Each structure stands twice: as structure tokens, then as C-alpha cells.
Coordinates of C-alpha atoms and ligand atoms in Angstrom, one line a residue:
X1 CA -7.0 -32.8 2.7
X2 CA -8.9 -30.2 4.8
X3 CA -7.4 -26.8 5.3
X4 CA -7.4 -25.7 9.0
X5 CA -8.3 -22.1 9.1
X6 CA -8.0 -19.6 11.9
X7 CA -10.1 -16.4 11.9
X8 CA -9.0 -13.1 13.4
X9 CA -11.9 -10.7 14.0
X10 CA -15.3 -12.3 14.2
X11 CA -17.5 -9.3 13.6
X12 CA -19.9 -9.1 10.7
X13 CA -17.8 -10.2 7.8
X14 CA -15.7 -12.6 10.0
X15 CA -18.8 -14.5 11.0
X16 CA -20.1 -14.4 7.4
X17 CA -16.8 -16.0 6.2
X18 CA -17.1 -18.6 9.0
X19 CA -20.7 -19.5 7.8
X20 CA -19.4 -19.8 4.3
X21 CA -16.5 -22.0 5.2
X22 CA -18.6 -24.3 7.4
X23 CA -21.9 -24.4 5.5
X24 CA -21.3 -23.5 1.9
X25 CA -17.8 -24.3 0.7
X26 CA -15.7 -27.4 0.8
X27 CA -12.2 -28.3 1.9
X28 CA -11.8 -26.2 5.0
X29 CA -12.7 -26.1 8.6
X30 CA -12.4 -23.3 11.2
X31 CA -10.2 -24.6 14.0
X32 CA -9.4 -21.3 15.9
X33 CA -10.9 -17.8 16.3
X34 CA -10.0 -14.6 18.1
X35 CA -11.5 -11.2 18.6
X36 CA -10.7 -8.2 20.8
X37 CA -14.1 -8.9 22.2
X38 CA -13.3 -12.3 23.7
X39 CA -17.0 -12.9 24.6
X40 CA -17.9 -12.5 21.0
X41 CA -15.1 -15.0 20.1
X42 CA -16.4 -17.4 22.7
X43 CA -20.0 -17.1 21.3
X44 CA -18.8 -17.8 17.8
X45 CA -16.5 -20.6 18.8
X46 CA -19.4 -22.2 20.7
X47 CA -21.2 -22.8 17.4
X48 CA -18.2 -24.5 15.9
X49 CA -17.2 -28.1 16.8
X50 CA -13.7 -28.1 18.4
X51 CA -12.7 -24.5 17.6
X52 CA -10.1 -23.0 19.9
X53 CA -10.3 -19.5 21.2
X54 CA -7.0 -17.5 21.2
X55 CA -6.4 -14.4 23.4
X56 CA -5.0 -12.5 20.4
X57 CA -4.2 -12.7 16.7
X58 CA -0.5 -13.4 17.2
X59 CA -1.2 -16.5 19.3
X60 CA -3.7 -17.7 16.7
X61 CA -1.1 -17.3 13.9
X62 CA 1.5 -19.2 16.0
X63 CA -0.9 -22.1 16.6
X64 CA 0.6 -25.2 14.8
X65 CA -2.9 -26.5 14.1
X66 CA -3.7 -23.4 12.0
X67 CA -2.7 -23.9 8.4
X68 CA -4.0 -20.6 7.0
X69 CA -5.5 -17.4 8.4
X70 CA -8.4 -15.1 7.6
X71 CA -7.9 -11.5 8.9
X72 CA -11.3 -9.8 9.3
X73 CA -10.6 -7.4 12.1
X74 CA -10.7 -3.7 12.0
X75 CA -8.6 -2.2 9.1
X76 CA -5.8 -0.6 11.2
X77 CA -5.0 -4.0 12.7
X78 CA -4.5 -5.8 9.4
X79 CA -0.8 -4.9 8.9
X80 CA 0.3 -6.5 12.1
X81 CA -1.5 -9.8 11.4
X82 CA -0.5 -10.0 7.7
X83 CA 3.1 -9.4 8.6
X84 CA 2.9 -12.1 11.2
X85 CA 1.4 -14.6 8.7
X86 CA 4.2 -13.8 6.2
X87 CA 6.8 -14.4 8.9
X88 CA 5.1 -17.7 9.8
X89 CA 4.9 -18.7 6.2
X90 CA 1.1 -19.1 6.4
X91 CA -1.3 -18.2 3.6
X92 CA -3.5 -15.3 4.6
X93 CA -6.8 -14.0 3.3
X94 CA -7.0 -10.3 4.4
X95 CA -10.2 -8.4 4.1
X96 CA -9.8 -5.1 2.5
X97 CA -8.0 -2.8 3.1
X98 CA -4.7 -4.6 3.0
X99 CA -3.6 -1.8 5.4
X100 CA -4.7 1.7 6.0
X101 CA -1.6 3.6 5.1
X102 CA 0.9 3.6 2.2
X103 CA 3.8 2.9 4.5
X104 CA 2.0 -0.1 6.1
X105 CA 1.3 -1.6 2.7
X106 CA 4.9 -1.0 1.7
X107 CA 6.1 -2.9 4.8
X108 CA 3.9 -5.8 3.7
X109 CA 5.2 -5.7 0.1
X110 CA 8.8 -5.7 1.5
X111 CA 8.1 -8.7 3.7
X112 CA 6.4 -10.7 1.1
X113 CA 9.0 -9.9 -1.5
X114 CA 11.7 -10.9 1.0
X115 CA 9.9 -14.2 1.6
X116 CA 10.1 -14.7 -2.2
X117 CA 6.6 -16.0 -2.6
X118 CA 3.0 -14.7 -2.5
X119 CA 1.3 -15.5 0.8
X120 CA -1.4 -12.8 0.8
X121 CA -4.8 -12.5 -0.9
X122 CA -6.8 -9.3 -0.4
X123 CA -10.7 -9.5 -0.2
X124 CA -11.7 -7.6 -3.4
X125 CA -14.6 -9.8 -4.1
X126 CA -16.0 -8.0 -7.1
X127 CA -13.3 -9.7 -9.2
X128 CA -15.2 -12.9 -8.6
X129 CA -18.6 -11.5 -9.7
X130 CA -20.0 -13.1 -12.9
X131 CA -20.9 -9.7 -14.4
X132 CA -17.5 -8.1 -13.9
X133 CA -15.8 -11.3 -15.2
X134 CA -17.8 -11.2 -18.3
X135 CA -17.0 -7.6 -18.8
X136 CA -13.3 -8.3 -18.4
X137 CA -13.5 -11.2 -20.9
X138 CA -15.3 -9.0 -23.4
X139 CA -12.6 -6.3 -23.1
X140 CA -9.8 -8.9 -23.3
X141 CA -11.2 -10.4 -26.4
X142 CA -11.0 -7.0 -28.1
X143 CA -14.8 -7.1 -28.8
X144 CA -15.3 -3.4 -28.0
X145 CA -11.8 -2.1 -29.0
X146 CA -9.5 -0.4 -26.6
X147 CA -11.2 0.8 -23.5
X148 CA -11.5 4.6 -23.2
X149 CA -13.8 5.2 -20.3
X150 CA -15.2 3.3 -17.3
X151 CA -18.4 4.7 -15.7
X152 CA -19.0 3.2 -12.2
X153 CA -21.8 3.9 -9.8
X154 CA -21.8 2.7 -6.2
X155 CA -25.1 3.4 -4.4
X156 CA -25.9 2.3 -0.9
X157 CA -29.4 2.6 0.5
X158 CA -28.0 4.0 3.8
X159 CA -24.8 3.7 5.9
X160 CA -24.4 2.9 9.6
X161 CA -24.1 5.6 12.3
X162 CA -20.3 5.2 12.7
X163 CA -19.7 6.0 9.0
X164 CA -17.6 9.1 8.4
X165 CA -17.0 11.0 5.1
X166 CA -13.5 9.5 4.5
X167 CA -15.1 6.1 4.4
X168 CA -16.9 7.0 1.1
X169 CA -13.5 6.8 -0.5
X170 CA -11.6 4.3 1.7
X171 CA -14.4 1.8 2.4
X172 CA -16.9 2.3 -0.4
X173 CA -15.1 3.5 -3.5
X174 CA -12.0 1.3 -2.8
X175 CA -14.0 -1.5 -4.5
X176 CA -14.6 0.7 -7.6
X177 CA -10.9 1.6 -7.7
X178 CA -9.9 -2.1 -7.6
X179 CA -12.4 -3.2 -10.2
X180 CA -11.3 -0.3 -12.5
X181 CA -7.7 -1.5 -12.3
X182 CA -8.9 -5.1 -12.9
X183 CA -11.1 -4.3 -15.9
X184 CA -8.8 -1.9 -17.6
X185 CA -5.6 -3.8 -16.6
X186 CA -3.7 -0.6 -15.9
X187 CA -2.7 1.6 -13.0
X188 CA -4.5 4.8 -11.9
X189 CA -2.2 7.8 -12.1
X190 CA -4.2 10.8 -11.0
X191 CA -7.4 11.7 -9.1
X192 CA -9.9 14.5 -8.8
X193 CA -13.1 14.7 -6.7
X194 CA -16.1 16.8 -7.3
X195 CA -19.0 17.4 -4.8
X196 CA -22.4 17.4 -6.3
X197 CA -25.4 19.0 -4.6
X198 CA -25.8 17.4 -1.1
X199 CA -28.3 14.6 -0.5
X200 CA -30.6 15.9 2.2
X201 CA -31.1 12.3 3.4
X202 CA -27.4 12.2 4.5
X203 CA -26.4 12.9 8.1
X204 CA -24.9 16.4 8.6
X205 CA -21.3 15.2 8.9
X206 CA -21.4 13.3 5.6
X207 CA -20.4 14.7 2.2
X208 CA -22.8 12.7 0.0
X209 CA -22.7 12.1 -2.9
X210 CA -19.2 12.4 -4.3
X211 CA -18.0 12.2 -7.9
X212 CA -14.5 10.8 -8.3
X213 CA -12.6 11.1 -11.6
X214 CA -9.4 9.1 -12.2
X215 CA -6.9 9.0 -15.0
X216 CA -5.2 5.8 -15.9
X217 CA -1.6 5.2 -17.1
X218 CA -2.8 4.6 -20.7
X219 CA -5.1 7.7 -20.8
X220 CA -8.5 6.2 -20.1
X221 CA -10.8 8.0 -17.7
X222 CA -12.7 6.3 -14.8
X223 CA -15.6 8.1 -13.1
X224 CA -17.2 6.9 -9.9
X225 CA -20.5 8.2 -8.5
X226 CA -20.7 7.4 -4.8
X227 CA -24.1 7.8 -3.3
X228 CA -24.4 6.4 0.2
X229 CA -28.0 7.4 1.1
X230 CA -29.9 6.6 -2.1
X231 CA -32.7 5.0 -0.1
X232 CA -34.0 2.6 -2.7
X233 CA -31.5 -0.2 -2.4
X234 CA -27.9 -1.3 -3.2
X235 CA -27.3 -0.5 -6.8
X236 CA -24.0 -1.2 -8.5
X237 CA -23.5 -0.1 -12.1
X238 CA -20.6 -0.3 -14.4
X239 CA -20.0 0.4 -18.1
X240 CA -16.8 0.4 -20.1
X241 CA -16.8 2.4 -23.3
X242 CA -14.4 1.1 -25.9
X243 CA -13.4 2.4 -29.4
X244 CA -16.1 0.4 -31.2
X245 CA -18.5 -0.8 -28.5
X246 CA -19.6 -0.8 -24.9
X247 CA -20.0 -3.5 -22.2
X248 CA -22.0 -3.0 -19.1
X249 CA -23.3 -4.9 -16.1
X250 CA -26.8 -6.1 -16.6
X251 CA -29.5 -5.6 -13.9
X252 CA -28.8 -8.0 -11.1
X253 CA -32.4 -9.2 -10.6
X254 CA -32.9 -12.9 -11.4
X255 CA -36.4 -12.3 -12.8
X256 CA -38.5 -9.4 -14.0
X257 CA -42.1 -9.4 -13.2
X258 CA -44.5 -7.7 -15.7
X259 CA -47.9 -6.8 -14.4
X260 CA -50.5 -4.1 -14.4
X261 CA -48.9 -2.1 -17.1
X262 CA -45.4 -2.1 -15.6
X263 CA -42.4 -4.3 -14.8
X264 CA -40.3 -4.7 -11.7
X265 CA -37.3 -6.7 -10.4
X266 CA -35.7 -6.9 -7.0
X267 CA -32.9 -4.5 -6.1
X268 CA -30.4 -6.0 -3.5
X269 CA -30.6 -4.7 0.0
X270 CA -26.9 -4.5 0.5
X271 CA -23.5 -5.8 -0.7
X272 CA -24.0 -9.2 1.1
X273 CA -27.0 -9.9 -1.2
X274 CA -25.6 -8.4 -4.4
X275 CA -22.2 -10.2 -4.2
X276 CA -23.1 -13.4 -2.3
X277 CA -21.9 -15.7 -5.1
X278 CA -18.7 -13.6 -5.5
X279 CA -17.8 -14.0 -1.9
X280 CA -18.4 -17.7 -2.1
X281 CA -16.2 -18.1 -5.2
X282 CA -13.5 -15.8 -3.8
X283 CA -13.1 -17.8 -0.6
X284 CA -13.3 -21.2 -2.3
X285 CA -10.5 -20.2 -4.7
X286 CA -8.4 -19.1 -1.7
X287 CA -9.1 -22.4 0.2
X288 CA -8.2 -24.4 -2.9
X289 CA -5.0 -22.4 -3.5
X290 CA -3.9 -22.4 0.1
X291 CA -4.5 -26.1 0.3
X292 CA -2.2 -26.5 -2.7
X293 CA 0.4 -24.3 -0.9
X294 CA 0.0 -21.4 -3.4
X295 CA -1.6 -17.9 -3.5
X296 CA -4.2 -16.6 -5.9
X297 CA -6.4 -13.6 -6.5
X298 CA -5.9 -9.9 -5.7
X299 CA -2.3 -9.6 -4.3
X300 CA -0.6 -7.3 -1.8
X301 CA 0.3 -5.1 -4.8
X302 CA -3.4 -4.7 -5.6
X303 CA -4.1 -3.9 -2.0
X304 CA -1.3 -1.4 -1.9
X305 CA -2.4 0.3 -5.2
X306 CA -5.9 0.6 -3.9
X307 CA -4.8 2.2 -0.7
X308 CA -2.5 4.7 -2.4
X309 CA -5.2 5.7 -5.0
X310 CA -7.7 6.2 -2.2
X311 CA -5.2 8.4 -0.3
X312 CA -4.8 10.5 -3.4
X313 CA -8.5 10.8 -3.9
X314 CA -8.9 12.0 -0.3
X315 CA -6.2 14.6 -0.8
X316 CA -8.0 15.7 -4.0
X317 CA -11.3 15.9 -2.0
X318 CA -9.7 18.1 0.6
X319 CA -7.7 20.4 -1.8
X320 CA -10.2 20.5 -4.7
X321 CA -7.1 19.9 -7.0
X322 CA -6.0 17.1 -9.3
X323 CA -3.6 14.9 -7.3
X324 CA -1.1 12.5 -8.9
X325 CA -0.8 9.0 -7.6
X326 CA 2.7 7.8 -7.1
X327 CA 3.3 4.1 -6.8
X328 CA 6.7 2.5 -6.2
X329 CA 8.1 0.3 -8.9
X330 CA 6.2 -3.0 -9.1
X331 CA 8.3 -5.9 -7.7
X332 CA 8.8 -8.9 -10.1
X333 CA 6.8 -11.1 -7.7
X334 CA 3.6 -9.3 -8.7
X335 CA 4.0 -9.1 -12.4
Ligands
LIG401 P1 -16.9 -5.4 12.5 O1 -18.2 -6.0 12.4 O2 -16.6 -4.2 13.3 O3 -15.9 -6.6 12.8 C1 -14.5 -6.4 13.1 C2 -14.2 -7.3 14.3 O4 -12.9 -7.4 14.5 C3 -14.9 -6.9 15.5 O5 -15.4 -8.0 16.3 C4 -13.8 -6.2 16.3 O6 -14.0 -6.1 17.7 C5 -12.7 -7.1 15.9 N1 -11.3 -6.6 16.1 C6 -10.9 -5.3 16.1 N2 -9.6 -5.2 16.4 C7 -9.2 -6.5 16.5 C8 -7.9 -7.1 16.9 N3 -6.9 -6.3 17.1 N4 -7.8 -8.4 17.0 C9 -8.9 -9.2 16.8 N5 -10.2 -8.7 16.5 C10 -10.3 -7.4 16.4 O7 -16.4 -5.0 11.0 P2 -16.7 -5.8 9.6 O8 -17.7 -5.0 8.9 O9 -16.8 -7.2 9.8 O10 -15.3 -5.4 8.9 C11 -14.1 -6.1 9.2 C12 -13.1 -5.9 8.0 O11 -13.7 -6.4 6.8 C13 -12.8 -4.4 7.7 O12 -11.5 -4.3 7.3 C14 -13.8 -4.1 6.5 O13 -13.3 -3.1 5.7 C15 -13.8 -5.4 5.8 N6 -15.1 -5.6 5.0 C16 -15.0 -6.0 3.8 C17 -16.1 -6.1 3.0 C18 -16.0 -6.5 1.5 O14 -16.9 -6.2 0.8 N7 -15.0 -7.1 1.1 C19 -17.4 -5.9 3.6 C20 -17.4 -5.6 4.9 C21 -16.3 -5.5 5.7 P3 -14.8 -4.8 18.3 O15 -16.1 -4.7 17.7 O16 -14.8 -5.1 19.7 O17 -13.9 -3.6 17.9

């Protein structure tokens, strides 16, 4: 059986997911697209055999030919479309963030809990990266003892012109927050943010770098270095320190070249290159699960927790104080 997918928002990542579904993965076809920029939707649909263009996301979700939906529009629009998918009983893959406010995420949790089954997967693709998966397996086997600390570094070469300081937390570090919860298998309960000396490569309106410090429910510490104008490439680092050992991500280069008294390996240009296989695996697992009528992967709860933790980190950035994270009680559906 082939899963008929509708895509809401065909900007950068929407188009990348369409490429994936049509050229890389199996078991799905894109039958409908929409975008606030209808000309862009038309251009994208023109490359797809038989894909319909809808005026808006609600019409696409209501299309009987659409079995499942990808939401890849601008973050503030996610809530409306995810709620509509839940109401229609359709599986939805929602790019991060699940929604941009705690209240919006809670409305999604309420709707999905009322529906009585999981319908939402959130696009935290790092969970599908071989390196992070091997780290998680190492920790779960008890090879390094109980995890005490997680050091994470998120370094972007540059950021686009529309990037504002809050996005360092909401858009960039949200991935580190999610992967910390995944690796350590616990919730984050408090946040602090420290501002190191400014990077002179950063635009004047940006506070770059930032150093985020999180406490987890079982007393571990997570630190995240976010550098968004590091120039040399996209460099993602992660190390968990346990009671009797450590586990860390290896360098991501496929080969090292040794010559002329030195050695070198390629550093990815951006997240698309670094996590290409993770995105493929993430979406294939969603297609397979949606085809079988079930949900998989990061849940609405994970999306909610990430949004609330990032809100607390932003409050900590503004106040300079330690800010507690308060999550509602976790519904049975997500345990
Ligand atoms: P983008 O290039 O700006 O694409 C978003 C697209 O959605 C644009 O075409 C936009 O149109 C359209 N759009 C906005 N509001 C809409 C609405 N109400 N209905 C339908 N379409 C609408 O942004 P992007 O980089 O692809 O990001 C899209 C989402 O993916 C964001 O939530 C982002 O955080 C997420 N993302 C995730 C990752 C990841 O690593 N998992 C990476 C990148 C992006 P206009 O341009 O006309 O506004």
C-alpha cells in the first residue's frame, strides 16, 4: 500500500521532505501541497505527477485522498494544522516546533489525549542519527554507569539575515534540549543561561555565543554551547559523562586524509548535510508507521517539553536567574 501524503508549507524543509518522499524513500507519494505563497505551491506541484494544490492547509487536511500530512510551514501555524489533523483522525508529521507556546502545545496534548491515540510525530531528527543512537544504547546498557553530565555543542557557520537572538534557543538549541531528554531519559527541571564574550562575526542584534545550563529531574547537568557564527562549518558535539566512563559522538567525516605532515576531514556545511541520513530514517519510519495506522517517534509530549524548556531558558537569558521548568503531569498516552 502507498501512503498518500499532503504537505503544508513547501519552503526549504517542505521541499526537502518532498524530495525525500519521491526520490529516496519508499511507500509514499505526495498527492497534495499548499503554501501561503500559492505560486511556490504551484511550482512545487508542477514537478510532481498528479499532485493537487490546495488554497490552504485546512482544505488539504480535509481532502479525502490525503491519508497523512506533513506540516512544514512557519512555526506559529503548526498548532492550527496539527489540531485539524487530530480532529480528522489523520497521522501528522509536524516539523519542530510542535507549537510556539506552552498553551498551544497543551491544546494539542488535550486534543490527542481526547482522541485516545497518538497521531502526532514531531521532527526531532537527531533521534535518528547513528551516533546519538549508539550513545543512547551505550548508556542504556549501563556501560558507563549512571549518566552525570551531558556536554553538547551546537555550532553553525553562519545564520540567515532574518535570524533573531531568541532563535538561538527556540530554533537551534531546541535540538540539544530534545536530544538531552532522549539520551538521559529524564525531564529537564531548571535552566540558566550565561553570555560568554561576544563573537565579533555576529550581527549587532545577535547575542552569540550562549552557554545554557540545565538541571535534570535526577540531578544530572546538561550544558549546551551555542555558537551561530563559528565560520568554519556546522559542528555538532556531544559527550555524556557517566559514573565509570564516557561516550561521545565521533567526528562525522567519512574519511580522514593524511598528507604533508597533517590530517584533515570534511566538516559538514550545514544541518542538511550532517543529518541527511537521520532525516531519511525519520521520515521512512513515519511513513511505515502511518501506513500501518500507528504513530512513532518523538511525540506531542516531547514537542511540549522542548517548547516549555526553551521558554524557561529564554526567561533565564532575560533575567540572568535560574528558572524552574514546570511541566504538567504526563498523560498516560505518552508513558
Ligand atoms: P521556510 O523556508 O520559510 O518555509 C516555510 C514555508 O511555509 C514557506 O513557504 C512559507 O511561506 C510557508 N507558510 C507559512 N505560513 C503558512 C501557512 N499558514 N500555510 C501554508 N504555508 C505556510 O522555512 P523552513 O526552514 O522550511 O522551516 C519550516 C519549518 O520547519 C519551521 O517550523 C522550522 O523550524 C522547521 N525546520 C526544522 C528543521 C529540522 O532540523 N528539523 C530544519 C529546518 C526547518 P512564506 O515564505 O510565504 O511565508
